[in-house]
Amino acid sequence: MNDHVLVLTGGTGTVGEQLLAALVPAWPGQLCAVGRARPARLPAGHDFLPCDLADPAATTAAAEHLADGLPITALVCAAGVDSRATLDDLTPDAFTACMQVNCLAHLQLLRAASWLLPRPLPVVLVSSDVVGAPAPGTLIYAAAKAATEEAFRHAAIEAPAPGIALLTVRLPDIGVPMRAAAPGPPPPPRTAGQRPNEALAAAVAAITQFVTHEHTARTEEIWHA
């Protein structure tokens, strides 16, 4: 890896695939995809770090590997796991599985990033619009995403200078299934101001612009369709 290293999770998902298509020509250095399988859109010459984010031990090992390498100069957290458990069928295992992937795993990767860069570290968290606007059947998923948003906000505040430039993307339902942490039928698609493909394209454009922009000060931004 060279001295411009962008770490991306979720590169095999719908959001991640579109991100890679946009980032490959736009990012000035190396891309490192972290996940269970090498993304089809990740070209030869870029790095792939195999890791099941649902496995705490594997995630710890991956974070340690990244921390020992060249400094991470951007982090995009696009991996996510769904859960359709409601309050009636809530189980500790279902909650833990969703929280592990959506929150704890990404916090470990954030901690692996270097805080000694000359500029703020661009960090993108792909969240969901169910945070702050609950939808039926998203109790665990929304709780995990909300916890992650708050954890990243606190990390941005606690990070030593020059700090973090944080973009939280509250993506609407884009009509595709996610890897499930618990069984259950998906709910009906939620309505949004834009069609799913338009919202995804707009989010990808915003993320690409954010990570390729040279930030000069710590910032916190929220994007939503």
PDB file of C-alpha atoms in Angstrom, residues 31-208:
ATOM      1  CA  LEU A  31      -7.829   1.105  -1.798  1.00  0.00           C
ATOM      2  CA  CYS A  32      -8.042  -1.585   0.874  1.00  0.00           C
ATOM      3  CA  ALA A  33     -11.306  -3.519   1.030  1.00  0.00           C
ATOM      4  CA  VAL A  34     -12.064  -5.307   4.299  1.00  0.00           C
ATOM      5  CA  GLY A  35     -14.632  -8.082   4.236  1.00  0.00           C
ATOM      6  CA  ARG A  36     -15.443 -11.740   3.744  1.00  0.00           C
ATOM      7  CA  ALA A  37     -14.810 -11.765  -0.021  1.00  0.00           C
ATOM      8  CA  ARG A  38     -12.798  -9.684  -2.447  1.00  0.00           C
ATOM      9  CA  PRO A  39     -15.131  -7.220  -4.202  1.00  0.00           C
ATOM     10  CA  ALA A  40     -15.511  -7.863  -7.916  1.00  0.00           C
ATOM     11  CA  ARG A  41     -15.042  -4.129  -8.606  1.00  0.00           C
ATOM     12  CA  LEU A  42     -11.721  -3.936  -6.749  1.00  0.00           C
ATOM     13  CA  PRO A  43      -9.039  -3.865  -9.480  1.00  0.00           C
ATOM     14  CA  ALA A  44      -5.813  -5.790  -9.344  1.00  0.00           C
ATOM     15  CA  GLY A  45      -3.105  -3.840  -7.574  1.00  0.00           C
ATOM     16  CA  HIS A  46      -5.393  -2.768  -4.748  1.00  0.00           C
ATOM     17  CA  ASP A  47      -5.492  -4.541  -1.416  1.00  0.00           C
ATOM     18  CA  PHE A  48      -8.017  -6.948   0.087  1.00  0.00           C
ATOM     19  CA  LEU A  49      -7.986  -7.858   3.764  1.00  0.00           C
ATOM     20  CA  PRO A  50     -10.178 -10.911   4.433  1.00  0.00           C
ATOM     21  CA  CYS A  51     -12.215 -10.478   7.597  1.00  0.00           C
ATOM     22  CA  ASP A  52     -15.685 -11.472   8.743  1.00  0.00           C
ATOM     23  CA  LEU A  53     -16.793  -8.414  10.688  1.00  0.00           C
ATOM     24  CA  ALA A  54     -19.271 -10.617  12.548  1.00  0.00           C
ATOM     25  CA  ASP A  55     -16.330 -12.427  14.150  1.00  0.00           C
ATOM     26  CA  PRO A  56     -14.895 -10.327  17.017  1.00  0.00           C
ATOM     27  CA  ALA A  57     -11.540 -12.130  17.015  1.00  0.00           C
ATOM     28  CA  ALA A  58     -11.132 -11.797  13.243  1.00  0.00           C
ATOM     29  CA  THR A  59     -12.031  -8.115  13.407  1.00  0.00           C
ATOM     30  CA  THR A  60      -9.512  -7.489  16.163  1.00  0.00           C
ATOM     31  CA  ALA A  61      -6.812  -9.200  14.112  1.00  0.00           C
ATOM     32  CA  ALA A  62      -7.709  -7.178  11.008  1.00  0.00           C
ATOM     33  CA  ALA A  63      -7.629  -3.919  12.962  1.00  0.00           C
ATOM     34  CA  GLU A  64      -4.230  -4.778  14.410  1.00  0.00           C
ATOM     35  CA  HIS A  65      -2.949  -5.604  10.917  1.00  0.00           C
ATOM     36  CA  LEU A  66      -4.131  -2.237   9.608  1.00  0.00           C
ATOM     37  CA  ALA A  67      -2.689  -0.377  12.587  1.00  0.00           C
ATOM     38  CA  ASP A  68       0.724  -1.917  11.889  1.00  0.00           C
ATOM     39  CA  GLY A  69       0.706  -0.833   8.231  1.00  0.00           C
ATOM     40  CA  LEU A  70       1.004   2.513   6.548  1.00  0.00           C
ATOM     41  CA  PRO A  71      -1.297   5.241   7.890  1.00  0.00           C
ATOM     42  CA  ILE A  72      -4.935   5.031   6.887  1.00  0.00           C
ATOM     43  CA  THR A  73      -5.757   8.328   5.201  1.00  0.00           C
ATOM     44  CA  ALA A  74      -9.516   7.745   4.759  1.00  0.00           C
ATOM     45  CA  LEU A  75     -12.072   5.296   6.160  1.00  0.00           C
ATOM     46  CA  VAL A  76     -15.435   4.457   4.606  1.00  0.00           C
ATOM     47  CA  CYS A  77     -17.713   2.204   6.680  1.00  0.00           C
ATOM     48  CA  ALA A  78     -20.328   0.836   4.278  1.00  0.00           C
ATOM     49  CA  ALA A  79     -20.801  -2.669   5.699  1.00  0.00           C
ATOM     50  CA  GLY A  80     -23.999  -3.356   7.580  1.00  0.00           C
ATOM     51  CA  VAL A  81     -26.108  -6.189   8.873  1.00  0.00           C
ATOM     52  CA  ASP A  82     -29.886  -6.161   9.097  1.00  0.00           C
ATOM     53  CA  SER A  83     -32.266  -7.494  11.721  1.00  0.00           C
ATOM     54  CA  ARG A  84     -36.054  -7.774  11.583  1.00  0.00           C
ATOM     55  CA  ALA A  85     -36.543  -8.744  15.221  1.00  0.00           C
ATOM     56  CA  THR A  86     -39.244  -6.801  17.016  1.00  0.00           C
ATOM     57  CA  LEU A  87     -39.593  -6.200  20.734  1.00  0.00           C
ATOM     58  CA  ASP A  88     -41.671  -9.382  21.046  1.00  0.00           C
ATOM     59  CA  ASP A  89     -39.015 -11.659  19.543  1.00  0.00           C
ATOM     60  CA  LEU A  90     -35.910  -9.731  20.630  1.00  0.00           C
ATOM     61  CA  THR A  91     -33.038 -11.960  21.734  1.00  0.00           C
ATOM     62  CA  PRO A  92     -29.608 -11.068  23.130  1.00  0.00           C
ATOM     63  CA  ASP A  93     -27.926 -13.006  20.303  1.00  0.00           C
ATOM     64  CA  ALA A  94     -29.766 -11.077  17.595  1.00  0.00           C
ATOM     65  CA  PHE A  95     -28.942  -7.757  19.228  1.00  0.00           C
ATOM     66  CA  THR A  96     -25.291  -8.681  19.744  1.00  0.00           C
ATOM     67  CA  ALA A  97     -24.843  -9.888  16.155  1.00  0.00           C
ATOM     68  CA  CYS A  98     -26.223  -6.650  14.715  1.00  0.00           C
ATOM     69  CA  MET A  99     -24.250  -4.464  17.109  1.00  0.00           C
ATOM     70  CA  GLN A 100     -21.010  -6.341  16.381  1.00  0.00           C
ATOM     71  CA  VAL A 101     -21.044  -5.647  12.640  1.00  0.00           C
ATOM     72  CA  ASN A 102     -22.706  -2.253  12.558  1.00  0.00           C
ATOM     73  CA  CYS A 103     -20.972  -0.707  15.552  1.00  0.00           C
ATOM     74  CA  LEU A 104     -18.134  -2.485  17.339  1.00  0.00           C
ATOM     75  CA  ALA A 105     -16.303  -3.789  14.258  1.00  0.00           C
ATOM     76  CA  HIS A 106     -16.209  -0.350  12.692  1.00  0.00           C
ATOM     77  CA  LEU A 107     -15.077   1.277  15.912  1.00  0.00           C
ATOM     78  CA  GLN A 108     -12.132  -1.131  15.971  1.00  0.00           C
ATOM     79  CA  LEU A 109     -11.206  -0.162  12.418  1.00  0.00           C
ATOM     80  CA  LEU A 110     -11.539   3.517  13.299  1.00  0.00           C
ATOM     81  CA  ARG A 111      -9.181   3.015  16.216  1.00  0.00           C
ATOM     82  CA  ALA A 112      -6.655   1.433  13.821  1.00  0.00           C
ATOM     83  CA  ALA A 113      -6.460   4.658  11.835  1.00  0.00           C
ATOM     84  CA  SER A 114      -3.558   7.022  12.400  1.00  0.00           C
ATOM     85  CA  TRP A 115      -4.126  10.176  14.454  1.00  0.00           C
ATOM     86  CA  LEU A 116      -0.787  11.652  13.410  1.00  0.00           C
ATOM     87  CA  LEU A 117      -1.768  12.820   9.944  1.00  0.00           C
ATOM     88  CA  PRO A 118      -1.092  16.431   8.897  1.00  0.00           C
ATOM     89  CA  ARG A 119      -4.798  16.884   8.047  1.00  0.00           C
ATOM     90  CA  PRO A 120      -8.097  15.715   9.550  1.00  0.00           C
ATOM     91  CA  LEU A 121      -8.884  12.066   8.752  1.00  0.00           C
ATOM     92  CA  PRO A 122     -11.910  11.774   6.426  1.00  0.00           C
ATOM     93  CA  VAL A 123     -14.303   9.199   7.880  1.00  0.00           C
ATOM     94  CA  VAL A 124     -17.612   8.197   6.307  1.00  0.00           C
ATOM     95  CA  LEU A 125     -20.250   6.207   8.171  1.00  0.00           C
ATOM     96  CA  VAL A 126     -23.075   4.806   6.054  1.00  0.00           C
ATOM     97  CA  SER A 127     -26.015   4.865   8.435  1.00  0.00           C
ATOM     98  CA  SER A 128     -29.761   4.771   7.836  1.00  0.00           C
ATOM     99  CA  ASP A 129     -32.673   7.165   7.812  1.00  0.00           C
ATOM    100  CA  VAL A 130     -34.414   4.990  10.408  1.00  0.00           C
ATOM    101  CA  VAL A 131     -32.195   6.790  12.932  1.00  0.00           C
ATOM    102  CA  GLY A 132     -34.507   9.500  14.204  1.00  0.00           C
ATOM    103  CA  ALA A 133     -37.415   8.284  12.057  1.00  0.00           C
ATOM    104  CA  PRO A 134     -38.336   4.758  13.206  1.00  0.00           C
ATOM    105  CA  ALA A 135     -39.860   2.311  10.761  1.00  0.00           C
ATOM    106  CA  PRO A 136     -41.640  -0.953  11.640  1.00  0.00           C
ATOM    107  CA  GLY A 137     -39.375  -3.968  12.016  1.00  0.00           C
ATOM    108  CA  THR A 138     -36.129  -2.034  12.448  1.00  0.00           C
ATOM    109  CA  LEU A 139     -35.784  -1.940  16.249  1.00  0.00           C
ATOM    110  CA  ILE A 140     -32.382  -3.662  16.475  1.00  0.00           C
ATOM    111  CA  TYR A 141     -31.041  -2.282  13.200  1.00  0.00           C
ATOM    112  CA  ALA A 142     -31.917   1.302  14.131  1.00  0.00           C
ATOM    113  CA  ALA A 143     -30.502   0.896  17.625  1.00  0.00           C
ATOM    114  CA  ALA A 144     -27.189  -0.373  16.225  1.00  0.00           C
ATOM    115  CA  LYS A 145     -26.947   2.414  13.668  1.00  0.00           C
ATOM    116  CA  ALA A 146     -27.827   5.072  16.234  1.00  0.00           C
ATOM    117  CA  ALA A 147     -25.201   3.699  18.615  1.00  0.00           C
ATOM    118  CA  THR A 148     -22.609   3.786  15.853  1.00  0.00           C
ATOM    119  CA  GLU A 149     -23.441   7.368  14.937  1.00  0.00           C
ATOM    120  CA  GLU A 150     -23.042   8.496  18.540  1.00  0.00           C
ATOM    121  CA  ALA A 151     -19.833   6.500  19.005  1.00  0.00           C
ATOM    122  CA  PHE A 152     -18.274   8.025  15.874  1.00  0.00           C
ATOM    123  CA  ARG A 153     -19.357  11.515  16.936  1.00  0.00           C
ATOM    124  CA  HIS A 154     -17.712  11.046  20.305  1.00  0.00           C
ATOM    125  CA  ALA A 155     -14.585   9.623  18.645  1.00  0.00           C
ATOM    126  CA  ALA A 156     -14.438  12.705  16.433  1.00  0.00           C
ATOM    127  CA  ILE A 157     -14.609  14.939  19.493  1.00  0.00           C
ATOM    128  CA  GLU A 158     -11.996  12.932  21.404  1.00  0.00           C
ATOM    129  CA  ALA A 159      -9.504  12.546  18.548  1.00  0.00           C
ATOM    130  CA  PRO A 160      -6.331  14.599  18.978  1.00  0.00           C
ATOM    131  CA  ALA A 161      -5.612  17.399  16.519  1.00  0.00           C
ATOM    132  CA  PRO A 162      -5.953  17.645  13.603  1.00  0.00           C
ATOM    133  CA  GLY A 163      -8.872  15.288  14.322  1.00  0.00           C
ATOM    134  CA  ILE A 164     -11.555  13.738  12.143  1.00  0.00           C
ATOM    135  CA  ALA A 165     -13.718  15.045   9.325  1.00  0.00           C
ATOM    136  CA  LEU A 166     -16.855  12.937   9.782  1.00  0.00           C
ATOM    137  CA  LEU A 167     -19.634  12.422   7.259  1.00  0.00           C
ATOM    138  CA  THR A 168     -22.658  10.411   8.386  1.00  0.00           C
ATOM    139  CA  VAL A 169     -24.810   9.230   5.482  1.00  0.00           C
ATOM    140  CA  ARG A 170     -28.401   8.474   6.469  1.00  0.00           C
ATOM    141  CA  LEU A 171     -29.280   6.409   3.444  1.00  0.00           C
ATOM    142  CA  PRO A 172     -32.953   5.688   2.737  1.00  0.00           C
ATOM    143  CA  ASP A 173     -34.234   2.239   1.869  1.00  0.00           C
ATOM    144  CA  ILE A 174     -32.720   1.465  -1.536  1.00  0.00           C
ATOM    145  CA  GLY A 175     -34.809  -1.653  -2.061  1.00  0.00           C
ATOM    146  CA  VAL A 176     -32.156  -4.342  -1.732  1.00  0.00           C
ATOM    147  CA  PRO A 177     -31.754  -7.028   0.939  1.00  0.00           C
ATOM    148  CA  MET A 178     -28.898  -6.838   3.405  1.00  0.00           C
ATOM    149  CA  ARG A 179     -27.084  -9.637   5.125  1.00  0.00           C
ATOM    150  CA  ALA A 180     -29.445 -10.637   7.937  1.00  0.00           C
ATOM    151  CA  ALA A 181     -28.431 -11.029  11.564  1.00  0.00           C
ATOM    152  CA  ALA A 182     -31.782 -12.555  12.487  1.00  0.00           C
ATOM    153  CA  PRO A 183     -34.525 -14.312  10.498  1.00  0.00           C
ATOM    154  CA  GLY A 184     -37.689 -12.557   9.542  1.00  0.00           C
ATOM    155  CA  PRO A 185     -39.436 -11.122   6.480  1.00  0.00           C
ATOM    156  CA  PRO A 186     -38.321  -7.718   5.247  1.00  0.00           C
ATOM    157  CA  PRO A 187     -40.762  -4.872   5.819  1.00  0.00           C
ATOM    158  CA  PRO A 188     -42.392  -3.007   2.937  1.00  0.00           C
ATOM    159  CA  PRO A 189     -40.037  -0.461   1.342  1.00  0.00           C
ATOM    160  CA  ARG A 190     -40.092   2.929   2.998  1.00  0.00           C
ATOM    161  CA  THR A 191     -40.894   5.963   0.917  1.00  0.00           C
ATOM    162  CA  ALA A 192     -38.278   8.624   0.256  1.00  0.00           C
ATOM    163  CA  GLY A 193     -38.049  11.917  -1.541  1.00  0.00           C
ATOM    164  CA  GLN A 194     -35.960  10.318  -4.291  1.00  0.00           C
ATOM    165  CA  ARG A 195     -36.187   6.990  -6.060  1.00  0.00           C
ATOM    166  CA  PRO A 196     -33.778   4.375  -4.633  1.00  0.00           C
ATOM    167  CA  ASN A 197     -31.308   4.536  -7.526  1.00  0.00           C
ATOM    168  CA  GLU A 198     -31.260   8.334  -7.391  1.00  0.00           C
ATOM    169  CA  ALA A 199     -30.696   8.366  -3.629  1.00  0.00           C
ATOM    170  CA  LEU A 200     -27.869   5.852  -3.901  1.00  0.00           C
ATOM    171  CA  ALA A 201     -26.190   7.741  -6.729  1.00  0.00           C
ATOM    172  CA  ALA A 202     -26.431  11.000  -4.789  1.00  0.00           C
ATOM    173  CA  ALA A 203     -24.996   9.368  -1.657  1.00  0.00           C
ATOM    174  CA  VAL A 204     -22.095   7.840  -3.585  1.00  0.00           C
ATOM    175  CA  ALA A 205     -21.298  11.198  -5.178  1.00  0.00           C
ATOM    176  CA  ALA A 206     -21.344  12.918  -1.778  1.00  0.00           C
ATOM    177  CA  ILE A 207     -19.090  10.270  -0.223  1.00  0.00           C
ATOM    178  CA  THR A 208     -16.612  10.365  -3.097  1.00  0.00           C
TER     179      THR A 208
END
